[in-house]
Coordinates of N, CA and C and ligand atoms in Angstrom, one line a residue:
X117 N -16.4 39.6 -43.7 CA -17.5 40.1 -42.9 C -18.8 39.3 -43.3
X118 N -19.7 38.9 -42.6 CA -21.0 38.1 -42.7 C -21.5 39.4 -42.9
X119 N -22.4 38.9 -43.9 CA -23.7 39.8 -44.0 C -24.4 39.9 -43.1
X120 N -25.3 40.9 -43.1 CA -26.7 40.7 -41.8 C -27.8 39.9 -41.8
X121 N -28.5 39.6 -41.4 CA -29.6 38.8 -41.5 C -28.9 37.0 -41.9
X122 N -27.7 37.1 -42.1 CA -27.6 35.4 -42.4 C -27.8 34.8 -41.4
X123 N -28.1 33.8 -41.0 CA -28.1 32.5 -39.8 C -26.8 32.0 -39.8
X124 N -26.6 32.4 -38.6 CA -25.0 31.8 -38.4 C -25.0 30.6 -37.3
X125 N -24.1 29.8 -37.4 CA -24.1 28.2 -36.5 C -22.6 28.6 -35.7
X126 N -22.9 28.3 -34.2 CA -22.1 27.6 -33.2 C -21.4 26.5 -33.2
X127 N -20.2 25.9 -33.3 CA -19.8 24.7 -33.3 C -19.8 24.5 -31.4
X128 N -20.1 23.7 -31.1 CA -20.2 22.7 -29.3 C -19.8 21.7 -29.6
X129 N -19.8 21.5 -28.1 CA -19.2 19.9 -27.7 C -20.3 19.2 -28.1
X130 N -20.5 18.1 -28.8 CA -20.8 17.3 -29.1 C -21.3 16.6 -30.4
X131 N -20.2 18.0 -31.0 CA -20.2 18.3 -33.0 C -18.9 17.7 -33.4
X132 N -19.3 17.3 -34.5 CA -18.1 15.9 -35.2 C -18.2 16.1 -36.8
X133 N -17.2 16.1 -37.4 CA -17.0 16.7 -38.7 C -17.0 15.2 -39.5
X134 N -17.9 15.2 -40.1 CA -17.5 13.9 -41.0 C -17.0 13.9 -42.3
X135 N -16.1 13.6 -42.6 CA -15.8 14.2 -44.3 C -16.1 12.6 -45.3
X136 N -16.5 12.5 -45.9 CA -16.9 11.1 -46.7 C -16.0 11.5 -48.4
X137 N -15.2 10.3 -48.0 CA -14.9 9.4 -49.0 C -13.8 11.1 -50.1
X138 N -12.8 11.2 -49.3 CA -12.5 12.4 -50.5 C -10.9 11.5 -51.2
X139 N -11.3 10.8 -51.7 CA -9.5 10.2 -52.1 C -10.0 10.1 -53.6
X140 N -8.6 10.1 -53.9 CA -8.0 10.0 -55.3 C -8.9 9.5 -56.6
X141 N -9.6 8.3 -56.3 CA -10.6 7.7 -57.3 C -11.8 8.5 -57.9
X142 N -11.9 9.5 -56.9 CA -13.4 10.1 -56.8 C -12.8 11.6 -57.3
X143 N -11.6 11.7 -57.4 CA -11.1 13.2 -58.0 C -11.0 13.4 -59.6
X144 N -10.8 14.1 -60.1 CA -10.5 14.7 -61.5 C -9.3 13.6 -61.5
X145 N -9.5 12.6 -62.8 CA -8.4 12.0 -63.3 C -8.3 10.1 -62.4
X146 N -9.1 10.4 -61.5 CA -9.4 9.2 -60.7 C -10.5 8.2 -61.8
X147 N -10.8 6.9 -61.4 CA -11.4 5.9 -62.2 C -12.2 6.4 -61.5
X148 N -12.8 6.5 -61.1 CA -14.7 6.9 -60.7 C -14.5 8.5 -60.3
X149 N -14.4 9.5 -61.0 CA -14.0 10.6 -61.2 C -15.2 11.7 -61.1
X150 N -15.6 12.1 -59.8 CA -16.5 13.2 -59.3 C -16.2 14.3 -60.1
X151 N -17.0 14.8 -60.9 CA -16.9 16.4 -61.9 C -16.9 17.3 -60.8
X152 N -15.7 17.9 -60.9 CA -15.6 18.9 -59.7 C -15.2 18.6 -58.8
X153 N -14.8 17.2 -58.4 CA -15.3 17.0 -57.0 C -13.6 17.7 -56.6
X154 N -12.8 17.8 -56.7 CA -11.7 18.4 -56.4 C -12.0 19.8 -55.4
X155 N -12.9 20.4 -55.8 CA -13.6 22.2 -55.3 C -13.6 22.0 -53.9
X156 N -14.4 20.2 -53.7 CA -14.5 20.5 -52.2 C -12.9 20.3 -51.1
X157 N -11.8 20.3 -51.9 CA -11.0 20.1 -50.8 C -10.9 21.1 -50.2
X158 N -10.5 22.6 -50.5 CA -10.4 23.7 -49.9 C -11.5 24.2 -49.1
X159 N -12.5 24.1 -49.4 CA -14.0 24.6 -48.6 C -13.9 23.3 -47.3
X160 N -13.4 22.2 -47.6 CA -13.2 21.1 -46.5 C -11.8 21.5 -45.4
X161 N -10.8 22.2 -46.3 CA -9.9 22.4 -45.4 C -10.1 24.0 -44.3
X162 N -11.1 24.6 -44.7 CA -11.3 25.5 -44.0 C -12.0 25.0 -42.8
X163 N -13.3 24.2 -43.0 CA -14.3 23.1 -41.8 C -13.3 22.3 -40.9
X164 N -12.3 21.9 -41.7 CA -11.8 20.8 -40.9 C -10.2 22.0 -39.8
X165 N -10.1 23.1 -40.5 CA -9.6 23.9 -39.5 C -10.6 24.6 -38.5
X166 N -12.0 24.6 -38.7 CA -12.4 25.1 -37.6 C -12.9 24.2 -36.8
X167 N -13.0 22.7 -36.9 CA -12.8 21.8 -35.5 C -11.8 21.8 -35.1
X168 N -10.7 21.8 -36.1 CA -9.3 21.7 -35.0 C -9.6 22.6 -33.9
X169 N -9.6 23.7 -34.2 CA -9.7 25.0 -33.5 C -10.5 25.1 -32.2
X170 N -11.6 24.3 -32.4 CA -12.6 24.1 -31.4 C -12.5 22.2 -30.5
X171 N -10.9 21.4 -31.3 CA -11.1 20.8 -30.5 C -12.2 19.5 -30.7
X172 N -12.4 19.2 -31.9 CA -13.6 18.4 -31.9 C -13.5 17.4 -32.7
X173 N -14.2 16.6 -32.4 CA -13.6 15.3 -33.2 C -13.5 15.4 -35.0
X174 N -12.6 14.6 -35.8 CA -13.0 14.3 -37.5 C -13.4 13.0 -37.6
X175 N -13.8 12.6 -38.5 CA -13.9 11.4 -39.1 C -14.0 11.4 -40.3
X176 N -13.0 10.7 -41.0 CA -12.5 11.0 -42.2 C -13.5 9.4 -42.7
X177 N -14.2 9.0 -43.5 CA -14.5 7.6 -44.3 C -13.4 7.2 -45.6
X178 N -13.1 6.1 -45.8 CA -12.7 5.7 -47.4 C -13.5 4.7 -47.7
X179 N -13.7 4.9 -49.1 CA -14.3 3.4 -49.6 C -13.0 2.7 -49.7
X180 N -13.2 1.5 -49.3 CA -12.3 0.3 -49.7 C -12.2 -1.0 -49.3
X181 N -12.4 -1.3 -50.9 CA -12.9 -2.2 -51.5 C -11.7 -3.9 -51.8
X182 N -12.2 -4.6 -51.9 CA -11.2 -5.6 -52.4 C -11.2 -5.7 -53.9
X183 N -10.3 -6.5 -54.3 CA -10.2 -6.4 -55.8 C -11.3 -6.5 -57.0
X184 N -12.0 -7.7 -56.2 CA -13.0 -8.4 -56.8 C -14.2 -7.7 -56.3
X185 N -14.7 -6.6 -55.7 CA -15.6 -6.1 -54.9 C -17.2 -5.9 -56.2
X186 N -18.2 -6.9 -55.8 CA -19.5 -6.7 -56.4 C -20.1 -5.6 -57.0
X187 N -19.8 -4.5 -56.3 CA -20.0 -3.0 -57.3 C -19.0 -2.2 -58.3
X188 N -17.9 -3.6 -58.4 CA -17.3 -2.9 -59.9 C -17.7 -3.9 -61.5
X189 N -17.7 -3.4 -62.3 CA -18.5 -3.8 -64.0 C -18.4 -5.3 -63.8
X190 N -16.7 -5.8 -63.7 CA -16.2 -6.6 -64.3 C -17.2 -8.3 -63.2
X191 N -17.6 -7.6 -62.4 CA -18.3 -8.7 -61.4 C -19.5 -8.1 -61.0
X192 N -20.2 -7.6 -62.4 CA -21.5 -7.4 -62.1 C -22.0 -6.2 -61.8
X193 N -21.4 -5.3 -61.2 CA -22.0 -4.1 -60.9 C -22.0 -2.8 -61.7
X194 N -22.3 -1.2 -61.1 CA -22.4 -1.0 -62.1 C -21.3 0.3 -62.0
X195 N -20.4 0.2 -61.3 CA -19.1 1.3 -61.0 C -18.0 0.5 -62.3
X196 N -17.1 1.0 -62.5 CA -15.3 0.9 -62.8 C -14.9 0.6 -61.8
X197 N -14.1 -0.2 -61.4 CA -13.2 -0.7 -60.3 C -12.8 0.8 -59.8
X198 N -12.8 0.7 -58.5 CA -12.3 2.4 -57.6 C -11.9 1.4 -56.0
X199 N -11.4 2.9 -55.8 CA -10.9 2.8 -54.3 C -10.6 1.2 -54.0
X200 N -10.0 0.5 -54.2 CA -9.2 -0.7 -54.6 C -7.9 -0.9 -52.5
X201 N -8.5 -1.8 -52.1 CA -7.6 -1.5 -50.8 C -6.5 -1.2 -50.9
X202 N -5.6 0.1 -50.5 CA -4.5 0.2 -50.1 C -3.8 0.5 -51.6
X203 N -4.4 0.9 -52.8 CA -4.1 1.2 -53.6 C -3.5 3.0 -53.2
X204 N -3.2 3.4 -54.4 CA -3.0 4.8 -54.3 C -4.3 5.6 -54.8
X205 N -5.4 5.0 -55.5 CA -6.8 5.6 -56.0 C -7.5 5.3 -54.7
X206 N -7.3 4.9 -53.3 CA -7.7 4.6 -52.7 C -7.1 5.8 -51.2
X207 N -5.9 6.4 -51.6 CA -5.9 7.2 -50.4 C -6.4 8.5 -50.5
X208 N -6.3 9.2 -49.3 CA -7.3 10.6 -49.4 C -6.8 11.5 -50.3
X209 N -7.2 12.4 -50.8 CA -6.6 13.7 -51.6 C -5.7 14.5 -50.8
X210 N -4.2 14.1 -51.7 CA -2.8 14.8 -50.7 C -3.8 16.2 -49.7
X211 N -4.1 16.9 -50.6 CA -4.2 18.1 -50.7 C -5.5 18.5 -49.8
X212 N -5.9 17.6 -49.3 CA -7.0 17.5 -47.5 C -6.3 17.4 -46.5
X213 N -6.4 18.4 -45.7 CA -5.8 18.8 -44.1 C -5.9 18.2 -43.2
X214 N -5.8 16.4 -43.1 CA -6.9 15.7 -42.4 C -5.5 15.9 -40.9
X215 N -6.2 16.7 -39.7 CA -5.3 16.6 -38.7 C -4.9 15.4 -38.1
X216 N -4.0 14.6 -38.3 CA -3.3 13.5 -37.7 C -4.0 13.2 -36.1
X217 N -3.3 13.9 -35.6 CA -3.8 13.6 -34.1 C -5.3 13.7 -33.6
X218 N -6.7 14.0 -34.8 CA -7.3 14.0 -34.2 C -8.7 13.6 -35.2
X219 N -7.9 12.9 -36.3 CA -9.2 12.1 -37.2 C -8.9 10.9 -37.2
X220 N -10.6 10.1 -37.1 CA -11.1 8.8 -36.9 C -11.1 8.1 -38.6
X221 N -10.7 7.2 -38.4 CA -11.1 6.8 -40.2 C -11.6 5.5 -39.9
X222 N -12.6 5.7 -41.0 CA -13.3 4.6 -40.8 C -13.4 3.7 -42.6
X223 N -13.3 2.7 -42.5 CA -13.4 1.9 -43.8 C -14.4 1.6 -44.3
X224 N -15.0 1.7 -45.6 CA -16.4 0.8 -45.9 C -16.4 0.2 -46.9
X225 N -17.3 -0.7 -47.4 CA -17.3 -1.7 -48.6 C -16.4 -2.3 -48.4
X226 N -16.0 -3.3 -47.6 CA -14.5 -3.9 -47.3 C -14.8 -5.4 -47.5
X227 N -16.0 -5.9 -47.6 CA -16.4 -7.5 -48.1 C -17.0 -7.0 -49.5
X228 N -16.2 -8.0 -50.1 CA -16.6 -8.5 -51.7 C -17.8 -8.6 -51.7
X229 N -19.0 -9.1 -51.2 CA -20.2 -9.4 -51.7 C -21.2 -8.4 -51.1
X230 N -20.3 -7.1 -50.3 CA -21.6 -6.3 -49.9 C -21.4 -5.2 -50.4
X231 N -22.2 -4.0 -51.2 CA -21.7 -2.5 -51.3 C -22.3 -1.9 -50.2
X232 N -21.6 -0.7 -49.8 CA -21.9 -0.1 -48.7 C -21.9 1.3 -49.0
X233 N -22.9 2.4 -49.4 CA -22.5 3.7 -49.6 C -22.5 4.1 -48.3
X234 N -23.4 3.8 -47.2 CA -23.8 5.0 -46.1 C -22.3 4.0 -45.2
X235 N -21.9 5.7 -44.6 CA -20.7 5.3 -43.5 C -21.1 4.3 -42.3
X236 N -21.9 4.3 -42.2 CA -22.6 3.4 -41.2 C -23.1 1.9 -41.4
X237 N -22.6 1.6 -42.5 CA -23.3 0.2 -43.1 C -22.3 -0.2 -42.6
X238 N -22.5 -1.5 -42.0 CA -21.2 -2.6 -42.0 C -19.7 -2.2 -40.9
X239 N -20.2 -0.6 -40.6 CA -18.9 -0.2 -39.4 C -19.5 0.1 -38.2
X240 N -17.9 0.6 -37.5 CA -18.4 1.1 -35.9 C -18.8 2.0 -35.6
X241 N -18.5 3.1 -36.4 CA -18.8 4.9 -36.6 C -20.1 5.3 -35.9
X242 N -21.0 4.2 -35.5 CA -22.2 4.7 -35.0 C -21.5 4.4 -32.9
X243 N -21.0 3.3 -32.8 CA -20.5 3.3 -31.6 C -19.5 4.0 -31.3
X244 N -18.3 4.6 -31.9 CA -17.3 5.5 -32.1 C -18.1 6.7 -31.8
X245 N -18.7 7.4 -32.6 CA -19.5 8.6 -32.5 C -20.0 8.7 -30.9
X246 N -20.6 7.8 -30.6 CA -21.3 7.5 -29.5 C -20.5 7.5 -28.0
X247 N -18.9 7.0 -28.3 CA -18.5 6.8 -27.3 C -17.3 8.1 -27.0
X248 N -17.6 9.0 -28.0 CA -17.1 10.3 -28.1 C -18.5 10.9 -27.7
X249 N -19.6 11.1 -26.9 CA -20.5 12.1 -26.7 C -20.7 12.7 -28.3
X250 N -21.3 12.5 -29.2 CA -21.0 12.9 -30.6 C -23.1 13.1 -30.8
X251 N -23.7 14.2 -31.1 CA -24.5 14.2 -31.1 C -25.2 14.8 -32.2
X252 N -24.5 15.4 -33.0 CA -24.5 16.3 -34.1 C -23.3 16.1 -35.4
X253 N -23.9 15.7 -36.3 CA -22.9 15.4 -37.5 C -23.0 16.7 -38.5
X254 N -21.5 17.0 -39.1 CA -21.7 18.0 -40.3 C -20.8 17.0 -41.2
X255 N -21.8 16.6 -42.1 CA -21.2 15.7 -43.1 C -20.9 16.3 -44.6
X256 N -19.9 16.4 -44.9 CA -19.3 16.7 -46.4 C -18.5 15.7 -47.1
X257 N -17.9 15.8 -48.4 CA -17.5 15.4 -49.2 C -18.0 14.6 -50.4
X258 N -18.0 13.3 -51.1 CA -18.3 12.9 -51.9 C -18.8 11.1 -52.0
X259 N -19.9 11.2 -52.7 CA -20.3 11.8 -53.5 C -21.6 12.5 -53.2
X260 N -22.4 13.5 -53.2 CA -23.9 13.7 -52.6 C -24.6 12.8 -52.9
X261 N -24.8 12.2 -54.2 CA -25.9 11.2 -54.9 C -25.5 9.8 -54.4
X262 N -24.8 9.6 -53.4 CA -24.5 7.8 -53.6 C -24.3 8.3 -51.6
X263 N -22.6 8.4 -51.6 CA -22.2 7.8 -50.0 C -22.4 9.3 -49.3
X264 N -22.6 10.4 -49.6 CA -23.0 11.9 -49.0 C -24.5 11.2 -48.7
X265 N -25.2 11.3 -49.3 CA -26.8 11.0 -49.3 C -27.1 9.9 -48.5
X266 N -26.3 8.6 -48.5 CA -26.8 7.7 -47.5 C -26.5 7.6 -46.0
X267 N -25.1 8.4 -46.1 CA -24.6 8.7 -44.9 C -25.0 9.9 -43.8
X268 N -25.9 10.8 -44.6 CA -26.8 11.7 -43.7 C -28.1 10.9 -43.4
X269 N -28.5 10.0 -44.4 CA -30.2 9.3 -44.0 C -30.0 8.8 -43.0
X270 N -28.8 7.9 -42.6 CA -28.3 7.1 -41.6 C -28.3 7.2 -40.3
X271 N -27.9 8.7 -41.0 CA -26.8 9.5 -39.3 C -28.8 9.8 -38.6
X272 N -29.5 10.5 -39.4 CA -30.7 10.9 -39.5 C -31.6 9.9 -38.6
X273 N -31.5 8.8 -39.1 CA -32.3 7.7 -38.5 C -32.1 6.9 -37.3
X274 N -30.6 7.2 -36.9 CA -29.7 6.7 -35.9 C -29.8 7.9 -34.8
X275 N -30.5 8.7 -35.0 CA -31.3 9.9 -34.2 C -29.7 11.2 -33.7
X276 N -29.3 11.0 -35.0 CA -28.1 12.6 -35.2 C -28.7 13.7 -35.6
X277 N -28.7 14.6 -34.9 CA -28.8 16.1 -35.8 C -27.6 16.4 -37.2
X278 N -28.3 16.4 -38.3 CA -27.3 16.3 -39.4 C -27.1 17.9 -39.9
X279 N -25.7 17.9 -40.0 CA -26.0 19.4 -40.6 C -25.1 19.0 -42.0
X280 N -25.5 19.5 -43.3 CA -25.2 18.7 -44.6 C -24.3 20.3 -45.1
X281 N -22.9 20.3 -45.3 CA -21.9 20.8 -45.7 C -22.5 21.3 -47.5
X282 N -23.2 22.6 -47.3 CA -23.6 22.2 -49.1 C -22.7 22.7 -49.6
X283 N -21.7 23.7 -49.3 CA -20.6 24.1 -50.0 C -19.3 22.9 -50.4
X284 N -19.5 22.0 -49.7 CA -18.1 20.9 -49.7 C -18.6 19.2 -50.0
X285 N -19.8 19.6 -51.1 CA -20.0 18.2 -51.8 C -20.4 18.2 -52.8
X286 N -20.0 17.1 -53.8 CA -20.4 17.2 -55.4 C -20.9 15.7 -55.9
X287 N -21.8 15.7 -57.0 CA -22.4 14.7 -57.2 C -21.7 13.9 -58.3
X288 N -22.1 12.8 -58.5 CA -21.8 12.2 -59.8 C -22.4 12.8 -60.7
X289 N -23.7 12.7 -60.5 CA -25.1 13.0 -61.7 C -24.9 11.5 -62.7
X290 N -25.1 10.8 -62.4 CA -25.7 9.3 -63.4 C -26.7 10.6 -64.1
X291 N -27.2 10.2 -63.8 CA -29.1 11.5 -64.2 C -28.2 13.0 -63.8
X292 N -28.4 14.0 -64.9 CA -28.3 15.4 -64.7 C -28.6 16.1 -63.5
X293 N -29.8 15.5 -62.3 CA -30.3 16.5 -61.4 C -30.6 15.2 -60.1
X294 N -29.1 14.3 -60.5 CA -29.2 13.5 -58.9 C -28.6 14.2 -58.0
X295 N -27.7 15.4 -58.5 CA -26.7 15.9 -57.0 C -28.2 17.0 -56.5
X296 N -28.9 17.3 -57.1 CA -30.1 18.5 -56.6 C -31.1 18.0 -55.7
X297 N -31.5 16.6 -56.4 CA -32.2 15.7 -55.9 C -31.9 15.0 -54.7
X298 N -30.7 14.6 -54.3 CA -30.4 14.4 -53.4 C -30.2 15.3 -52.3
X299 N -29.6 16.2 -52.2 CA -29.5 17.1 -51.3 C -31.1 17.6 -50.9
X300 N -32.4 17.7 -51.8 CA -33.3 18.4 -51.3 C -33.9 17.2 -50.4
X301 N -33.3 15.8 -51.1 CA -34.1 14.8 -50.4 C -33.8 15.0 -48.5
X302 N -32.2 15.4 -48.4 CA -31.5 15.3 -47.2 C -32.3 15.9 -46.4
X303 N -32.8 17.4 -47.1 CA -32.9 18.8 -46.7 C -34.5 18.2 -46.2
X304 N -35.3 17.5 -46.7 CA -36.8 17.1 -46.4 C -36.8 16.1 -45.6
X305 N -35.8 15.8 -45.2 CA -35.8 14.8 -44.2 C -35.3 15.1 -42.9
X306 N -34.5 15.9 -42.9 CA -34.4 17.0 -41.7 C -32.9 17.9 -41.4
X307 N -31.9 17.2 -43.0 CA -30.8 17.6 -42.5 C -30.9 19.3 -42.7
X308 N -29.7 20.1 -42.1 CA -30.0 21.7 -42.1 C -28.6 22.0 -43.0
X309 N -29.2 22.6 -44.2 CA -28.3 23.1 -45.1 C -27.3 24.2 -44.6
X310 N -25.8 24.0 -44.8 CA -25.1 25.3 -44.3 C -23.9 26.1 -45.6
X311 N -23.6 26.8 -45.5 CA -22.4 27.0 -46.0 C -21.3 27.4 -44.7
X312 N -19.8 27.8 -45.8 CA -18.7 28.1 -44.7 C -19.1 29.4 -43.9
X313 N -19.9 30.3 -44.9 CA -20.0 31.5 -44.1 C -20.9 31.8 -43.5
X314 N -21.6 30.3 -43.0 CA -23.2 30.5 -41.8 C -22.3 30.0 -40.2
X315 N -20.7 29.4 -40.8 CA -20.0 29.3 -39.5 C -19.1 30.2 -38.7
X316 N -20.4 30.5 -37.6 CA -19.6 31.5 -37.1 C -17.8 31.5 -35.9
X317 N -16.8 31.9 -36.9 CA -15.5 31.6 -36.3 C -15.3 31.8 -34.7
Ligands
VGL670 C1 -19.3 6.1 -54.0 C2 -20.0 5.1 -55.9 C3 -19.3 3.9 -55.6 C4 -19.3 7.3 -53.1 C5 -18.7 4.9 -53.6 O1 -18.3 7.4 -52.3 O2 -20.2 8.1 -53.2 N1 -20.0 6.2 -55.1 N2 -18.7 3.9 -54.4
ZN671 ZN1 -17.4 2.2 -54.0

């Protein structure tokens, strides 16, 4: 039962579920290993059952990277080698619901000399979006502080209504209060904070 007084959201046509970057590397036990970040699969697989439900596009992102990719230590940057192409640290988390017949995946960081956090750097996802009537993004997954955070600035600037999944994303924290920080930054910029149970089924 929803409480009274909460604000509850409508999913419509022209809402697109974006889930960022939830594979293996970025989980418990992965080489660039999100604390927690595991929590968001389930709170993701509920979101991602109620577009199915309604019919509406996914768009799943992976980082992936080439071997030699500029944002890992050994060539200068400042990650651990992760999400590695076509590796197995590189596919999504078995245990995410991604509906086959009806999620878009999109690749990032895929040239050696560029990093890419926001989904939008360097891909199609903005003409994709675009050529699905796509007007409204609910973006979740990992990480808030890095590819969550640039990928809502993006969507934001690219003139999308962002609505920011706060229940189904987790930070690195380099710094203790970058996952806080970032999300208020989202939140002051215009995205609209929700949880699972401000969506009304
Ligand atoms: C990410 C660090 C390096 C992310 C990707 O998906 O947030 N973080 N590459
Ligand atoms: Zn990366």
């Amino acid at each position: 039962m929803r409480p009274l007084g909460v604000q509850t959201l409508i999913l419509s046509q022209g809402d697109a579920l974006i889930v960022v970057d939830v594979q293996n590397d970025f989980l418990p036990g992965g080489s660039l290993a999100v604390p927690r970040g595991d929590d968001v699969i389930p709170v993701l697989n509920r979101y991602l059952a109620a577009f199915v439900r309604w019919g509406l596009p996914i768009f799943a992102t992976r980082d992936w990277h080439p071997p030699n990719h500029c944002s890992f230590q050994p060539y200068g940057g400042p990650w651990p080698p992760h999400c590695v192409a076509g590796s197995a640290g590189a596919a999504f988390a078995p245990a995410l619901e991604l509906p086959a017949s009806s999620t878009l995946i999109t690749l990032k960081g895929t040239q050696p000399e560029q990093d890419a956090y926001s989904a939008f750097d360097g891909t199609d996802l903005d003409a994709r979006l675009r050529a699905q009537g796509v007007g409204r993004l609910f973006v979740g997954g990992l990480a808030t502080d890095y590819c969550v955070l640039c990928t809502v600035e993006d969507g934001l600037k690219a003139g999308y209504a962002v609505v920011l999944l706060q229940d189904a994303i987790r930070a690195v924290n380099v710094r203790p209060d970058d996952g806080e920080r970032a999300e208020a930054e989202m939140i002051q910029r215009g995205a609209i904070p929700i949880r699972l149970e401000m969506l009304a089924a």
